[in-house]
Short mmCIF file of C-alpha atoms and ligand atoms in Angstrom, two decimals:
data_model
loop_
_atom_site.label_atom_id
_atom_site.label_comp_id
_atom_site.label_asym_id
_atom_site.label_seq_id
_atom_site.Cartn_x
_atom_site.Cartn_y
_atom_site.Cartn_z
CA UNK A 1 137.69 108.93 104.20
CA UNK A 2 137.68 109.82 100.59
CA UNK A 3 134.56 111.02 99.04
CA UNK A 4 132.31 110.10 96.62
CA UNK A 5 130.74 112.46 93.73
CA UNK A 6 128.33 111.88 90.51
CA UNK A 7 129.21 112.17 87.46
CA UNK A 8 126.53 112.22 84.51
CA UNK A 9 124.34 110.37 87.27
CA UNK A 10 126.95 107.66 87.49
CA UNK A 11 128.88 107.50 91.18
CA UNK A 12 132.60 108.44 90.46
CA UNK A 13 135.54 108.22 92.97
CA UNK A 14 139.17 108.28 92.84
CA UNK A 15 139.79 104.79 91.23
CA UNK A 16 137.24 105.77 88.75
CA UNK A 17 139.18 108.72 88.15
CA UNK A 18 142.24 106.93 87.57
CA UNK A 19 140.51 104.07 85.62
CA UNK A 20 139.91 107.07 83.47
CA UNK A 21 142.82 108.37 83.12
CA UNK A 22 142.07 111.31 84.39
CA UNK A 23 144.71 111.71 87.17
CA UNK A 24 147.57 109.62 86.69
CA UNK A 25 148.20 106.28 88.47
CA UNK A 26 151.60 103.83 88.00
CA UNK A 27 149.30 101.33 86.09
CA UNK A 28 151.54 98.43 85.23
CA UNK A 29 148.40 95.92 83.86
CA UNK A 30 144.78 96.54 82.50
CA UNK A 31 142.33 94.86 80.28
CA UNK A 32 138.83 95.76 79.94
CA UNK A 33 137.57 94.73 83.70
CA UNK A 34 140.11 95.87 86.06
CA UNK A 35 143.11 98.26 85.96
CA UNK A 36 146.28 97.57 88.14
CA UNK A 37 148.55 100.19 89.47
CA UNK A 38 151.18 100.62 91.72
CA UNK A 39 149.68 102.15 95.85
CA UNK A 40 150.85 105.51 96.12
CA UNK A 41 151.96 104.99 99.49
CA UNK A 42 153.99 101.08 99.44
CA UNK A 43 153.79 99.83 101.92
CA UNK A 44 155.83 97.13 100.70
CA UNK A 45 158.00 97.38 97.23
CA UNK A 46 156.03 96.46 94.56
CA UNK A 47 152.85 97.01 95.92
CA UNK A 48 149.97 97.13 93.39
CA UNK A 49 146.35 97.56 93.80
CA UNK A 50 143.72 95.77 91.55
CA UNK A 51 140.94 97.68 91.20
CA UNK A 52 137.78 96.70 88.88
CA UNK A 53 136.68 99.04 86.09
CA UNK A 54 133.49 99.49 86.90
CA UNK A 55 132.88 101.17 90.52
CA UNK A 56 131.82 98.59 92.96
CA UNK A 57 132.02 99.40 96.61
CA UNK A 58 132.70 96.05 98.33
CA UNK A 59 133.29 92.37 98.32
CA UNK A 60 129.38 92.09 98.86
CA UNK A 61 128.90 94.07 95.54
CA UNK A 62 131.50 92.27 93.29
CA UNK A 63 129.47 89.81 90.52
CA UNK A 64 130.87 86.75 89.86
CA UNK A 65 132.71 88.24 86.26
CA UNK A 66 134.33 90.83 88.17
CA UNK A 67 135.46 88.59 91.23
CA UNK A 68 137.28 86.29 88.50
CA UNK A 69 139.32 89.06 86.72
CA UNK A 70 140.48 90.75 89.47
CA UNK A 71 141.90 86.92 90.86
CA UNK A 72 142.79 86.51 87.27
CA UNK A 73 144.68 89.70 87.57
CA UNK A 74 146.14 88.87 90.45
CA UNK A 75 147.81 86.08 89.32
CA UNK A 76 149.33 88.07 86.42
CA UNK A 77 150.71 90.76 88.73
CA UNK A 78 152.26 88.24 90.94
CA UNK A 79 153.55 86.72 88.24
CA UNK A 80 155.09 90.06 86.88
CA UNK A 81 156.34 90.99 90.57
CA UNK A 82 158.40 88.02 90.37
CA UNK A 83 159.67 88.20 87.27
CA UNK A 84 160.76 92.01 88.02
CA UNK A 85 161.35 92.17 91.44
CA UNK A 86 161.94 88.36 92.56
CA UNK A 87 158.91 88.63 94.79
CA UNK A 88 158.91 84.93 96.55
CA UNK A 89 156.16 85.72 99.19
CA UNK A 90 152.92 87.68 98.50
CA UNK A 91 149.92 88.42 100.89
CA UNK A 92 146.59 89.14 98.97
CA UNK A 93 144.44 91.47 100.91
CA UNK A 94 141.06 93.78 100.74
CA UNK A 95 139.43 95.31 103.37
CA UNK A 96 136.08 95.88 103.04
CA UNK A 97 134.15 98.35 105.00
CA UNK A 98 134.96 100.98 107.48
CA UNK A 99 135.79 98.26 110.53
CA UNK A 100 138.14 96.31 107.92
CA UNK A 101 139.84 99.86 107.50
CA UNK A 102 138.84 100.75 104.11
CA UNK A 103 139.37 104.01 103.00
CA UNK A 104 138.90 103.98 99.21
CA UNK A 105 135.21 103.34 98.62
CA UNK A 106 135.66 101.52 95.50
CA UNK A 107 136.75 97.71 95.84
CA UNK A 108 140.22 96.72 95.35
CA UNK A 109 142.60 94.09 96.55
CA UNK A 110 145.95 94.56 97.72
CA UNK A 111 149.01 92.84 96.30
CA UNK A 112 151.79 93.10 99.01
CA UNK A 113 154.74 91.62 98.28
CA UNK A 114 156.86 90.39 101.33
CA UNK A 115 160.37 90.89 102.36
CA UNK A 116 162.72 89.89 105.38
CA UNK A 117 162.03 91.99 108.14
CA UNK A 118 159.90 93.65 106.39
CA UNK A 119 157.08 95.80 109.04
CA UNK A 120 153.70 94.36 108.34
CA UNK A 121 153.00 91.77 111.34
CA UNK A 122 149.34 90.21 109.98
CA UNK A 123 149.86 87.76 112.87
CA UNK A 124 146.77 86.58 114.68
CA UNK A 125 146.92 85.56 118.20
CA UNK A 126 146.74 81.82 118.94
CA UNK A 127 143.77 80.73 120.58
CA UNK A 128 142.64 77.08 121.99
CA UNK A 129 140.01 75.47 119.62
CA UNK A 130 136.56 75.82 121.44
CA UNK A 131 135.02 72.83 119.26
CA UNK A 132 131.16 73.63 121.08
CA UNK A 133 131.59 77.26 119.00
CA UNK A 134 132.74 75.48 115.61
CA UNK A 135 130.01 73.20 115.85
CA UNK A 136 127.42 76.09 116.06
CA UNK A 137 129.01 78.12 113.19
CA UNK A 138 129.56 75.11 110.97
CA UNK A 139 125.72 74.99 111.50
CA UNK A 140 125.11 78.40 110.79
CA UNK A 141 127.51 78.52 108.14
CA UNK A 142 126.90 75.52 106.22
CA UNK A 143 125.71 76.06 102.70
CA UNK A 144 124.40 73.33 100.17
CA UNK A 145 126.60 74.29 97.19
CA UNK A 146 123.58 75.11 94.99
CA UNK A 147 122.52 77.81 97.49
CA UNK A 148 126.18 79.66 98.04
CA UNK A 149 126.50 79.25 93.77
CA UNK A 150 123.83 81.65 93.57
CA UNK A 151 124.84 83.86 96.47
CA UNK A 152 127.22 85.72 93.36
P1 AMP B 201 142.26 100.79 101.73
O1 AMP B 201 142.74 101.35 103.03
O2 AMP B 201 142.24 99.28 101.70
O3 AMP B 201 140.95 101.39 101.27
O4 AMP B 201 143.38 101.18 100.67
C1 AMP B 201 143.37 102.34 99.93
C2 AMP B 201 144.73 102.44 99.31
O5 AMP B 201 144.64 103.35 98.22
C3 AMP B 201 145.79 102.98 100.25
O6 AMP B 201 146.82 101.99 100.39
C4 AMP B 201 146.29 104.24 99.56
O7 AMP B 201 147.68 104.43 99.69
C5 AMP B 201 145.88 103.99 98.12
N1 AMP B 201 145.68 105.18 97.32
C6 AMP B 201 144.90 106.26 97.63
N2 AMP B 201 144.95 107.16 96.63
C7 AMP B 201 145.75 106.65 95.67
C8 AMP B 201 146.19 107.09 94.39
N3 AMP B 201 145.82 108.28 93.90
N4 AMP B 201 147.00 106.29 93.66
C9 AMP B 201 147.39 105.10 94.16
N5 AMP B 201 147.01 104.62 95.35
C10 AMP B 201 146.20 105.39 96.10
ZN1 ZN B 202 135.05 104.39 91.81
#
C-alpha cells in the first residue's frame, strides 16, 4: 500500500503529488476539479485514471461537486479515447477500500478501454434469483428520494 504524508498540515499522497506537478504523470485532460492521466501500468491501452484535485480517500468521501466532474470527466476521456484510439467498449471502475483492492488512497476511477481478447474477465458468476433475499434488501435498501439526496 502506498503511504500517506502531511504536507503544511494538509494530507498529501501520490495523486496529490502529481496533481501538483510535482512528479510527472501522462495527463491528457484537467480543469480545476480533477486531473486525468494515463495508469502507469495499462492494463488495457488507453487506460486513464480520473483522479479529483482535492485529496479525497473514497467514494464515501466524494461531495456531490466532485462526484459530477469526475463523471463529467469521464465522459470527455471516453470521448477522446475514441476519437484517438477507436475505443468502442469502455468499463468504468473504482475500487474503494482495501477489500475492493485499492491501493492508491486517494479516490479515482478507472477508465479501461476494452479490446478482443483482451485479459480482464470482470465476469460474475450466475446465480438463481432468491426473491425472499431481494425482498429483505429492497426493504433495507429502500430510500425516499429526499433522504438518499442528502446522503451527498
Ligand atoms: P487502485 O488499485 O484502484 O488503487 O489503482 C491504483 C492505480 O494507480 C494502479 O492501476 C497503478 O498502476 C496506478 N498508479 C500508481 N502510481 C502511479 C503513477 N505514478 N502514475 C500513474 N498511475 C499510477
Ligand atoms: Zn492525494
Amino acid at each position: 500500500m502506498l503511504q500517506l504524508f502531511y504536507l503544511g498540515g494538509k494530507i498529501m499522497c501520490i495523486f496529490c503529488k502529481i496533481i501538483n506537478k510535482e512528479i510527472p504523470s501522462y495527463t491528457i485532460y484537467e480543469n480545476d476539479f480533477v486531473t486525468c492521466f494515463l495508469d502507469i501500468s495499462q492494463a488495457t491501452k488507453g487506460h486513464t485514471l480520473i483522479v479529483p484535485k482535492k485529496h479525497v480517500q473514497d467514494i464515501f468521501s466524494l461531495e456531490k461537486k466532485e462526484a459530477e466532474e469526475i463523471m463529467k470527466a469521464a465522459v470527455v476521456v471516453a470521448n477522446v479515447l475514441k476519437e484517438k484510439l477507436g475505443t468502442k467498449d469502455i468499463n468504468l471502475l473504482n475500487n474503494s477500500g482495501q477489500l475492493a483492492g485499492q491501493t492508491v488512497m486517494h479516490f479515482h476511477l478507472h477508465v479501461l478501454p476494452r479490446y478482443e481478447n483482451d485479459e480482464i474477465d470482470f465476469h460474475q458468476v450466475d446465480h438463481e434469483p432468491n426473491f425472499l433475499e431481494l425482498d429483505k434488501l429492497y426493504s433495507c435498501l429502500l430510500y425516499t428520494s429526499d433522504a438518499a439526496d442528502d446522503l451527498i
